[in-house]
GROMACS .gro file of C-alpha atoms in nm:
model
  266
    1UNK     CA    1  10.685  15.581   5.652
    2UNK     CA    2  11.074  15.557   5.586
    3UNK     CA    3  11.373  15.611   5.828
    4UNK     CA    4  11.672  15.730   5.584
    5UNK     CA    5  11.667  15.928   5.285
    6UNK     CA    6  11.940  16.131   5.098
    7UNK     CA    7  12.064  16.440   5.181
    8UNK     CA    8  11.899  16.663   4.913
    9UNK     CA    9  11.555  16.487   4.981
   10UNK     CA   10  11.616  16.618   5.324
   11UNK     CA   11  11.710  16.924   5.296
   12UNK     CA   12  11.370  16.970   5.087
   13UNK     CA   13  11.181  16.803   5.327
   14UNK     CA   14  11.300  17.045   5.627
   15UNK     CA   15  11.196  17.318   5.384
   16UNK     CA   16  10.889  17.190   5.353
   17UNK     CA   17  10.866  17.129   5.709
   18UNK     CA   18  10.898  17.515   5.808
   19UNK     CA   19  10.654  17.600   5.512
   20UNK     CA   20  10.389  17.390   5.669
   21UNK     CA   21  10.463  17.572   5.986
   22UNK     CA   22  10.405  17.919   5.860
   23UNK     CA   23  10.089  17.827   5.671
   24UNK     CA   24   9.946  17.671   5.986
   25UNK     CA   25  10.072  17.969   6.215
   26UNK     CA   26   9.958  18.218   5.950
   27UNK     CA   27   9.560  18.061   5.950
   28UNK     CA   28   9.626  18.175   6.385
   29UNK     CA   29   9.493  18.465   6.318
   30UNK     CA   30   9.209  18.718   6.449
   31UNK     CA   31   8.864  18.555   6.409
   32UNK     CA   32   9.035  18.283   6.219
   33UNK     CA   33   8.807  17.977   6.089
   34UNK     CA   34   8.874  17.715   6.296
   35UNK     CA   35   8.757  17.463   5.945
   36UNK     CA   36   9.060  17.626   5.740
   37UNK     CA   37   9.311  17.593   6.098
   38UNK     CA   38   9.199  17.188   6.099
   39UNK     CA   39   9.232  17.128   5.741
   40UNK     CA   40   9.574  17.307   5.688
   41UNK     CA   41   9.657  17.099   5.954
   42UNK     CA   42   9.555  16.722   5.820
   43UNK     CA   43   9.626  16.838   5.449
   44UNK     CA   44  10.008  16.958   5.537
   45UNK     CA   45  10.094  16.630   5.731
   46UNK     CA   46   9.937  16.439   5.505
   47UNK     CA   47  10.153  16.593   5.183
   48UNK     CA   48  10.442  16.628   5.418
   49UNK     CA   49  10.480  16.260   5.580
   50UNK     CA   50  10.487  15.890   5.466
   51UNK     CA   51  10.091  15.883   5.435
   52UNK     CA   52   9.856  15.915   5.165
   53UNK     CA   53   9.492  16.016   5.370
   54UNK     CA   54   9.434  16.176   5.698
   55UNK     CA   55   9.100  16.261   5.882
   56UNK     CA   56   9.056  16.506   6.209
   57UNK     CA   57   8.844  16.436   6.506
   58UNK     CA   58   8.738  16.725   6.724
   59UNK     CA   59   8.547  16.681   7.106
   60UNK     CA   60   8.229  16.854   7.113
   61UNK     CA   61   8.060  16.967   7.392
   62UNK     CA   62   7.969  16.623   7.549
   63UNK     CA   63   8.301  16.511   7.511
   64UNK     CA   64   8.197  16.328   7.167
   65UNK     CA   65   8.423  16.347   6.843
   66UNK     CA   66   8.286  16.438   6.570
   67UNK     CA   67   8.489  16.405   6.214
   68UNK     CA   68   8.545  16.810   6.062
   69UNK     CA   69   8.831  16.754   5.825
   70UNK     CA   70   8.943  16.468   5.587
   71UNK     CA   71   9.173  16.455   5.281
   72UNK     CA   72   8.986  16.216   5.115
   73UNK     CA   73   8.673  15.996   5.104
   74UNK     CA   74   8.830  15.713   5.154
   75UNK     CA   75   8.972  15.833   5.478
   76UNK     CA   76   8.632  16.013   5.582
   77UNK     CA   77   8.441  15.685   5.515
   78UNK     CA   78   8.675  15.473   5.804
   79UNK     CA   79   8.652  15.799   6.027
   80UNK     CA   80   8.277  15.756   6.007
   81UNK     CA   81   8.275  15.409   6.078
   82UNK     CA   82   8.505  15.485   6.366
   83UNK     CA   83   8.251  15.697   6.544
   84UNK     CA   84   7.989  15.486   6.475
   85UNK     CA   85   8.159  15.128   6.619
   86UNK     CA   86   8.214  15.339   6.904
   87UNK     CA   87   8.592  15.181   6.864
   88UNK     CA   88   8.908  15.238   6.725
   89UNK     CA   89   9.307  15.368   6.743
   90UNK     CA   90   9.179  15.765   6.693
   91UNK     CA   91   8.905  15.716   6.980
   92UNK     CA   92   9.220  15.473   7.205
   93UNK     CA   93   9.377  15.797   7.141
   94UNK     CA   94   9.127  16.046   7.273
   95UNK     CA   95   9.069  15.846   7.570
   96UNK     CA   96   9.425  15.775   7.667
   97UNK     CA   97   9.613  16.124   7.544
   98UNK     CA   98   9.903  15.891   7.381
   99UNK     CA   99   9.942  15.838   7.029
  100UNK     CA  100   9.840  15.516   6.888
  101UNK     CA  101  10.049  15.310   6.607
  102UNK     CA  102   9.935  15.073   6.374
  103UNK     CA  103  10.172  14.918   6.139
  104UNK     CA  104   9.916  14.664   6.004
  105UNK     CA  105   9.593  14.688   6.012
  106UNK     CA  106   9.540  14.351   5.973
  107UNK     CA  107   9.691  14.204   6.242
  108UNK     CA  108   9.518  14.342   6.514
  109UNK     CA  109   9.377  14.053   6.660
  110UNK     CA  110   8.984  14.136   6.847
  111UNK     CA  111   9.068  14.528   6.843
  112UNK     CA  112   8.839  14.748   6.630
  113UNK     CA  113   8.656  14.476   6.400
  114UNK     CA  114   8.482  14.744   6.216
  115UNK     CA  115   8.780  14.975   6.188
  116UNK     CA  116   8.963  14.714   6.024
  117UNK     CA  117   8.694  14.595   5.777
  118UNK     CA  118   8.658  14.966   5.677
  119UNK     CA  119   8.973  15.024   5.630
  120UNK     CA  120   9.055  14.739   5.475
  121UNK     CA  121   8.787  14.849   5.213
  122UNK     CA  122   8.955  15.167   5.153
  123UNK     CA  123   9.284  15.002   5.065
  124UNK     CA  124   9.461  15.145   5.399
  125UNK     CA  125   9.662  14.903   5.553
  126UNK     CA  126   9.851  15.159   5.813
  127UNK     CA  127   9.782  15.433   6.065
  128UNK     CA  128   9.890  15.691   6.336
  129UNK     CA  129   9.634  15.870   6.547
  130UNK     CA  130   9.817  16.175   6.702
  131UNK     CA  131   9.610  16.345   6.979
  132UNK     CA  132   9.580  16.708   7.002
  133UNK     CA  133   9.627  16.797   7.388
  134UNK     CA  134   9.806  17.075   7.583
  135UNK     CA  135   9.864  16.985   7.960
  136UNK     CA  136   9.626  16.740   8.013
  137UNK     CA  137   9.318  16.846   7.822
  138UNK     CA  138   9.256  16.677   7.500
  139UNK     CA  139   9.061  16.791   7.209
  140UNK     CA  140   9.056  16.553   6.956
  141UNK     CA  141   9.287  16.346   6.730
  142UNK     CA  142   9.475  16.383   6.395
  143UNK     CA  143   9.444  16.051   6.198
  144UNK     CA  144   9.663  15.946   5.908
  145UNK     CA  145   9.630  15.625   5.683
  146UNK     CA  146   9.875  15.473   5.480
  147UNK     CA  147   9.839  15.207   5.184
  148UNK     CA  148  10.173  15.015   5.323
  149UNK     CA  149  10.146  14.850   5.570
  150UNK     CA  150  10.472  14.968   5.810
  151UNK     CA  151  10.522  15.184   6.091
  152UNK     CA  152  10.554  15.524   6.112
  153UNK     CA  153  10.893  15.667   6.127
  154UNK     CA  154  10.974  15.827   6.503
  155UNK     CA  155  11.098  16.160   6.322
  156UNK     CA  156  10.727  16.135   6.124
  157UNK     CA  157  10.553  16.074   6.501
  158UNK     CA  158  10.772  16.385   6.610
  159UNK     CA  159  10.647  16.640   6.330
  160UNK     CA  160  10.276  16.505   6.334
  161UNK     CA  161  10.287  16.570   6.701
  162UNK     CA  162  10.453  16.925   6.665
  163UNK     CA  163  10.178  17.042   6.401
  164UNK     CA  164   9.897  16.909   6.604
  165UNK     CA  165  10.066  17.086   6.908
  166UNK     CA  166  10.064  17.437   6.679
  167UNK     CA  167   9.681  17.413   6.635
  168UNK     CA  168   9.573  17.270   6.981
  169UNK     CA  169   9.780  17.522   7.121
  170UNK     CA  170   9.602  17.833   6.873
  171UNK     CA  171   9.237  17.685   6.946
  172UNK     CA  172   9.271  17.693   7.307
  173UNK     CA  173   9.444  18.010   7.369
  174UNK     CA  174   9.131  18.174   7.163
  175UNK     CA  175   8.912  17.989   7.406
  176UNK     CA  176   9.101  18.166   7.667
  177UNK     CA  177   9.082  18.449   7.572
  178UNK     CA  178   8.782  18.504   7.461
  179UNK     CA  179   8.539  18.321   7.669
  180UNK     CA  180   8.542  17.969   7.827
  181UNK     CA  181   8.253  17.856   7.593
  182UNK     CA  182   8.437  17.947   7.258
  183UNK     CA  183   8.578  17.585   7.141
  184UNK     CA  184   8.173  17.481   7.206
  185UNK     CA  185   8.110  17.777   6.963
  186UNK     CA  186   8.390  17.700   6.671
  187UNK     CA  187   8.315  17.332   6.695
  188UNK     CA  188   7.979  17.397   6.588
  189UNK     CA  189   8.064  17.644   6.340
  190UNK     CA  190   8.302  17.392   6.185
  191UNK     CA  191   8.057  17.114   6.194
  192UNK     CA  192   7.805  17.295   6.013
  193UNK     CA  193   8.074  17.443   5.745
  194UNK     CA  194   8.158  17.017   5.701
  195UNK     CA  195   7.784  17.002   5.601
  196UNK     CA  196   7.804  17.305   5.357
  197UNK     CA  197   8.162  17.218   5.203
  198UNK     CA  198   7.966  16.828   5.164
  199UNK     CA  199   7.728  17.001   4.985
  200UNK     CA  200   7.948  17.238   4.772
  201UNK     CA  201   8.142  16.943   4.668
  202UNK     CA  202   7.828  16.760   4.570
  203UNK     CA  203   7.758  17.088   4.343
  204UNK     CA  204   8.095  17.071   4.200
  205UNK     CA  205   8.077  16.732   4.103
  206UNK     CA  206   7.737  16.776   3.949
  207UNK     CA  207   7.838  17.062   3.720
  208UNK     CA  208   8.178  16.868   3.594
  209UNK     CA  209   8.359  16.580   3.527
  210UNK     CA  210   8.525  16.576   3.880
  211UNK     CA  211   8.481  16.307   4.155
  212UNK     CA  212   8.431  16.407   4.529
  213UNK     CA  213   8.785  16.423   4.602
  214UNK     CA  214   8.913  16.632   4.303
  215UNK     CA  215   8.554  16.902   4.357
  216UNK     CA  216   8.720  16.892   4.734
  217UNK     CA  217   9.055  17.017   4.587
  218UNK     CA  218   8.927  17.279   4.384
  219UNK     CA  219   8.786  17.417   4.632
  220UNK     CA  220   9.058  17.432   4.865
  221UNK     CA  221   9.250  17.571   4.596
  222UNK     CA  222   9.054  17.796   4.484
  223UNK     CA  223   8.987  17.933   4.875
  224UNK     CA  224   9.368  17.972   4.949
  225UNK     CA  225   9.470  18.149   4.609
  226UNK     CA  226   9.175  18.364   4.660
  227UNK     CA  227   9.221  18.449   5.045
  228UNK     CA  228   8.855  18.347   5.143
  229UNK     CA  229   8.776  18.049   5.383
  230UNK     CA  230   8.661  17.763   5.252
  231UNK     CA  231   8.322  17.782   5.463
  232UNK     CA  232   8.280  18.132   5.286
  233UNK     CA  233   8.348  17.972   4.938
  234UNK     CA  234   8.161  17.680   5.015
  235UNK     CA  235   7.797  17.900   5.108
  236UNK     CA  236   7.830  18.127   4.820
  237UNK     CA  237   7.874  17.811   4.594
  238UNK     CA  238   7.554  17.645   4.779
  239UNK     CA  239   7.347  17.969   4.771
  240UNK     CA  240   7.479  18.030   4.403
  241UNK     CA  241   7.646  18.318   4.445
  242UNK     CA  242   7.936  18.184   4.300
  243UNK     CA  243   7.886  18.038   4.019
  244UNK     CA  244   8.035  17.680   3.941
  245UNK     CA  245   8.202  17.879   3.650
  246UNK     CA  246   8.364  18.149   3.808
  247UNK     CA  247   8.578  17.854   4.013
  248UNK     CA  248   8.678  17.679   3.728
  249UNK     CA  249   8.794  17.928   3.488
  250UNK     CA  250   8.995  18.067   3.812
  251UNK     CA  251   9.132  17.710   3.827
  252UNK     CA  252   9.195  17.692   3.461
  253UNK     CA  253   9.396  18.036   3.431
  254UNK     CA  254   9.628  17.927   3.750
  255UNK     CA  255   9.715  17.598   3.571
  256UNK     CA  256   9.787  17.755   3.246
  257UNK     CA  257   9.989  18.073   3.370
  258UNK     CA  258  10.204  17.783   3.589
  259UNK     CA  259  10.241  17.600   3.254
  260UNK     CA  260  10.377  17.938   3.044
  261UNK     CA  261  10.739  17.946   3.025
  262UNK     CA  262  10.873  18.313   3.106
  263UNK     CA  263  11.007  18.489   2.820
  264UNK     CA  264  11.424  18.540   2.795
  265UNK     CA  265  11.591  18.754   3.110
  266UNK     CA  266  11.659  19.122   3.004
   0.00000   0.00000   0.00000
């Protein structure tokens, strides 16, 4: 959560920058999964700014969030406890529209008890809750943790703000125009792909050496080199029709064809 760097690590980081803004604009497309749209979303802040976890809270029908994305257990586990205190800077941040700072976590005084033991217990020690709104309406929040406790940079507010504002923007104009009751529809569909990925990453784990997070990866991975959504990966891994195998030998060639040098230029 810096202010200045040098001008080469700029540079790169504005390249990075309009990367993360094609992938997000390129998962905006027809009958796009609204699970891959949310986690390109936390996953590219999170690798792009100051942070090191970031969760995603989405308003369901009654108006309740409910956690879809997370880059981590860690950060899922103080999401969860979020929701169920009933308190803390991502739900300030639904309720008030306006994005919610906290340099330490710590010193917080009587706000969010539970946040802050939960968080404490996860080693974060930062956070910014962004809220994704167009014109009034607000849908949920974008969450991101840190494991220093400082603020965020205003040029880090500005881009988490501007990716959030990409998605909102791409979920409600679907709504649109489509029919009024289609974020009810795609919340639900992404709630129930959160309980099959769970449960893919469970299999994962069970048939290797990998913890939660690193099964999590691989599956990403393997769901964006592949072109097929990570629900779709995730059910075909749960129903075992794709086998455990087939993932991890993918995995394995990637690695080793990135790790073979090229032969001489003709």
């Amino acid at each position: 959560m810096n202010g200045d760097e040098p001008m080469q690590e700029q540079d790169s980081r504005e390249v990075r920058l309009s990367a993360a803004f094609v992938k997000l604009a390129d998962t905006l497309i027809a009958d796009y999964d609204m699970v891959d749209l949310l986690d390109t979303l936390v996953t590219e802040c999170t690798a792009l700014l100051d942070v090191n976890a970031g969760g995603l809270m989405i308003a369901d029908a009654r108006g309740e969030l409910q956690l879809v994305a997370s880059t981590s257990e860690q950060a899922d586990f103080v999401e969860v406890n979020q929701l169920n205190a009933g308190a803390g800077p991502c739900l300030d941040c639904f309720a008030t529209g306006v994005a919610v700072s906290v340099a330490d976590i710590n010193d917080t005084g009587d706000n969010w008890p539970a946040f802050r033991v939960a968080a404490a217990s996860q080693g974060f020690k930062a956070m910014h809750a962004t809220p994704m709104r167009l014109r009034g309406q607000i849908i949920g929040t974008m969450n991101l943790f840190s494991v220093r406790a400082e603020q965020i940079s205003d040029r880090d507010i500005t881009v988490a703000q501007a990716l959030a504002d990409v998605a909102t923007i791409g979920i409600l104009q679907e709504r649109n125009i489509r029919d009024s009751s289609i974020l009810t529809e795609q919340l639900e569909r992404a709630l129930s792909s959160r309980i099959l990925i769970e449960q893919a990453k469970g299999v994962m784990a069970a048939a290797s050496s990998m913890d939660m997070d690193e099964a999590f990866s691989t599956l990403r991975n393997f769901s964006r080199n592949n072109n097929i959504s990570l629900r779709a990966v995730a059910e075909s891994l749960v129903k075992r029709t794709l086998p455990v195998s087939t993932i991890m030998q993918d995995t394995r060639a990637r690695a080793q064809k990135q790790h073979t040098p090229s032969g001489p230029a003709k």
